[in-house]
XYZ file of C-alpha atoms in Angstrom:
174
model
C 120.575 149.649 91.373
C 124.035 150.844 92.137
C 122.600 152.933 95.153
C 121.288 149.487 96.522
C 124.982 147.676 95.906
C 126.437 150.608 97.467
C 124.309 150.878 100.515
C 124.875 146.764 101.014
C 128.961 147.196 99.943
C 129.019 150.765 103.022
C 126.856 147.922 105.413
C 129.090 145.587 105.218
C 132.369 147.505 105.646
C 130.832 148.969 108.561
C 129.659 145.383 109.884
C 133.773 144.640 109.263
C 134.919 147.095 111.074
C 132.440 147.220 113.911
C 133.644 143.770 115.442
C 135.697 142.804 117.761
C 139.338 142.433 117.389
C 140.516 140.982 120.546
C 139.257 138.690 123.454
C 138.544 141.540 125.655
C 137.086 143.654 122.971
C 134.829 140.791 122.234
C 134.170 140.597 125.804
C 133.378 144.310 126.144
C 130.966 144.060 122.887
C 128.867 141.070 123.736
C 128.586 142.047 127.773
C 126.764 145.562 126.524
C 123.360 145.227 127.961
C 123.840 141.401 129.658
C 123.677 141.329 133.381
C 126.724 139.734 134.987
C 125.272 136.306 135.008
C 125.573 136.200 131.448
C 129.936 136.794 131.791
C 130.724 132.800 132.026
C 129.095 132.225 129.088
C 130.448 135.359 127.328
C 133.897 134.905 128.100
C 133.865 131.220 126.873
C 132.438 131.933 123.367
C 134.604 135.082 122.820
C 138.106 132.360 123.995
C 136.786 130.078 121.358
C 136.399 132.806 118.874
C 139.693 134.455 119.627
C 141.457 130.999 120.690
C 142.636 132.234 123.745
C 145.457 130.363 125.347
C 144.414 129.216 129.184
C 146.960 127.786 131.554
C 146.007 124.693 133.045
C 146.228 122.867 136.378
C 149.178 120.506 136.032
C 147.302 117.814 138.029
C 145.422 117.513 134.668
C 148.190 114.991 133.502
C 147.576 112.684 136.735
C 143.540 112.956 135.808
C 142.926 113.977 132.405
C 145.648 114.180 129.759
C 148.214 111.638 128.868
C 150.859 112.275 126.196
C 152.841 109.702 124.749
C 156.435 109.840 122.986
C 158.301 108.031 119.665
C 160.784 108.127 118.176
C 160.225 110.199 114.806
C 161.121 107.012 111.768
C 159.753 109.188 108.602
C 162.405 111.987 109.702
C 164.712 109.693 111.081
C 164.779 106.121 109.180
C 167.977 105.227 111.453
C 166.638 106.173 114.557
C 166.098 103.049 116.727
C 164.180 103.118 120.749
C 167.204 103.977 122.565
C 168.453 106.740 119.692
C 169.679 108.179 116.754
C 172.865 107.424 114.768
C 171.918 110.580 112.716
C 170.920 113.493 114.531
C 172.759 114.675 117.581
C 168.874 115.640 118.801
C 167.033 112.735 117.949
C 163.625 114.219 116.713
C 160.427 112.694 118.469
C 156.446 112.503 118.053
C 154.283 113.681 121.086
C 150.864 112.841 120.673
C 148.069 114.070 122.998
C 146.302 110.327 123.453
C 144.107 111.209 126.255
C 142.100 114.616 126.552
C 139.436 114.929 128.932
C 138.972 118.414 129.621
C 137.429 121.073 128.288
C 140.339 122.090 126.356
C 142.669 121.472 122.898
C 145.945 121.137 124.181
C 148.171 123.491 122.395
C 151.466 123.588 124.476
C 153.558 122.280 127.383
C 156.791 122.873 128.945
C 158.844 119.826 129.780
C 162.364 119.213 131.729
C 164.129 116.611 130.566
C 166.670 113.928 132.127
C 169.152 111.650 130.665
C 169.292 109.701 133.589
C 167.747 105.758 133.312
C 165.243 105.422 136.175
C 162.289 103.124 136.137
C 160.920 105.723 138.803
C 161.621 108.570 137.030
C 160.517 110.646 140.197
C 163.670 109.764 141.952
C 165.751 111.842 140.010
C 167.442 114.685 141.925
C 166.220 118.306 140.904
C 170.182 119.019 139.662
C 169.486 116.244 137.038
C 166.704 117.755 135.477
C 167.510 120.677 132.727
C 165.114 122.732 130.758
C 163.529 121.106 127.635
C 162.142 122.344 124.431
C 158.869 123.708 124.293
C 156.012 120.689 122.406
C 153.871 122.969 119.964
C 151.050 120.804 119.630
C 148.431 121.440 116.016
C 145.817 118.267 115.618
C 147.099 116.620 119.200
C 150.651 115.928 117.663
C 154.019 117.958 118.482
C 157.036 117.253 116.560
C 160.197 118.437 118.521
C 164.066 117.599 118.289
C 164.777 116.557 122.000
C 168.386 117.213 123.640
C 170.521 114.388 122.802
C 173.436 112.883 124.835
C 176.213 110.168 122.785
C 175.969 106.879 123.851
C 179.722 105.755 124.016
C 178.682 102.326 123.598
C 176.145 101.790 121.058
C 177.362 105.529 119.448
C 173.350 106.288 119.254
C 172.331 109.982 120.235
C 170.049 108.826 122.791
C 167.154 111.117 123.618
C 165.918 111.697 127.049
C 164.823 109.133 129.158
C 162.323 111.040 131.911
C 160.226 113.808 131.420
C 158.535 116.344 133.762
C 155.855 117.831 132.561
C 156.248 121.758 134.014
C 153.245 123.862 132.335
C 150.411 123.228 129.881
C 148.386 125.118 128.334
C 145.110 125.215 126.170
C 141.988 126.700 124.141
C 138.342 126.163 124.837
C 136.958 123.682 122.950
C 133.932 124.383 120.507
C 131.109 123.226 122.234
């Protein structure tokens, strides 16, 4: 009996430490013996197993993605629309409320601008400064934005246009 538990205990170590630790290494292990028609499919399953990060096109937010912003109330029960009377960086909500690509968003780069333009795309390139990276887990990213003071209302007021500079993504389960 303990020869049997032994020999299934020594199989499954060796099952453990026979797989794949990486994309490529999962790559490597499940091309052995494929031909190279087989490397699409391949290299998708071992992304979703590994949850490799792809960049994407950024004309996916003109065609496929849209991402919305709030104001963050449960963090910030003063914060009103146009800001924040207690944080000097009012914190905000992204939520991913469009996806239809292949992948789950899981970051983008943004520049922001203070600047209040209907057409946000007239903004000058000098008006336009680096943003915080949105983490998104479960389509939602919680960030503290750059704040400028309002003289007038004395609210913190987040940014007002936002250029979306890089996203990225992982293969969705299929």
């Amino acid at each position: 009996m303990s020869v049997i538990v032994a020999a299934v205990v020594a199989g499954g170590v060796v099952w453990y430490l026979d797989r794949p630790g990486s994309y490529d290494e999962c790559v490597v292990s499940e091309m052995r013996g494929q031909s190279q028609i087989a490397m699409f499919t391949v290299q998708k399953v071992c992304a979703v197993r590994f949850r490799k990060e792809d960049e994407l096109p950024l004309s996916y937010f003109r065609e496929k993605v849209d991402i919305s912003m709030m104001p963050d109330f449960d963090k910030d029960p003063g914060v009103v629309m146009m800001g924040s009377k207690n944080f000097d960086n009012p914190p905000m909500i992204f939520t991913v409320t469009k996806n239809d690509t292949e992948y789950e968003i899981t970051r983008v780069h943004v520049k922001v601008s203070h600047r209040m333009e209907m057409d946000c795309s007239s903004i000058e390139d000098s008006d336009w400064k680096d943003g915080p990276e949105l983490i998104f887990k479960d389509k939602i990213a919680n960030v503290n934005m750059p704040g400028v003071l309002d003289e007038r209302s004395k609210l913190h007021r987040g940014p007002f246009c936002f250029r979306y500079t890089g996203i990225w993504g992982t293969p969705r389960k299929q």
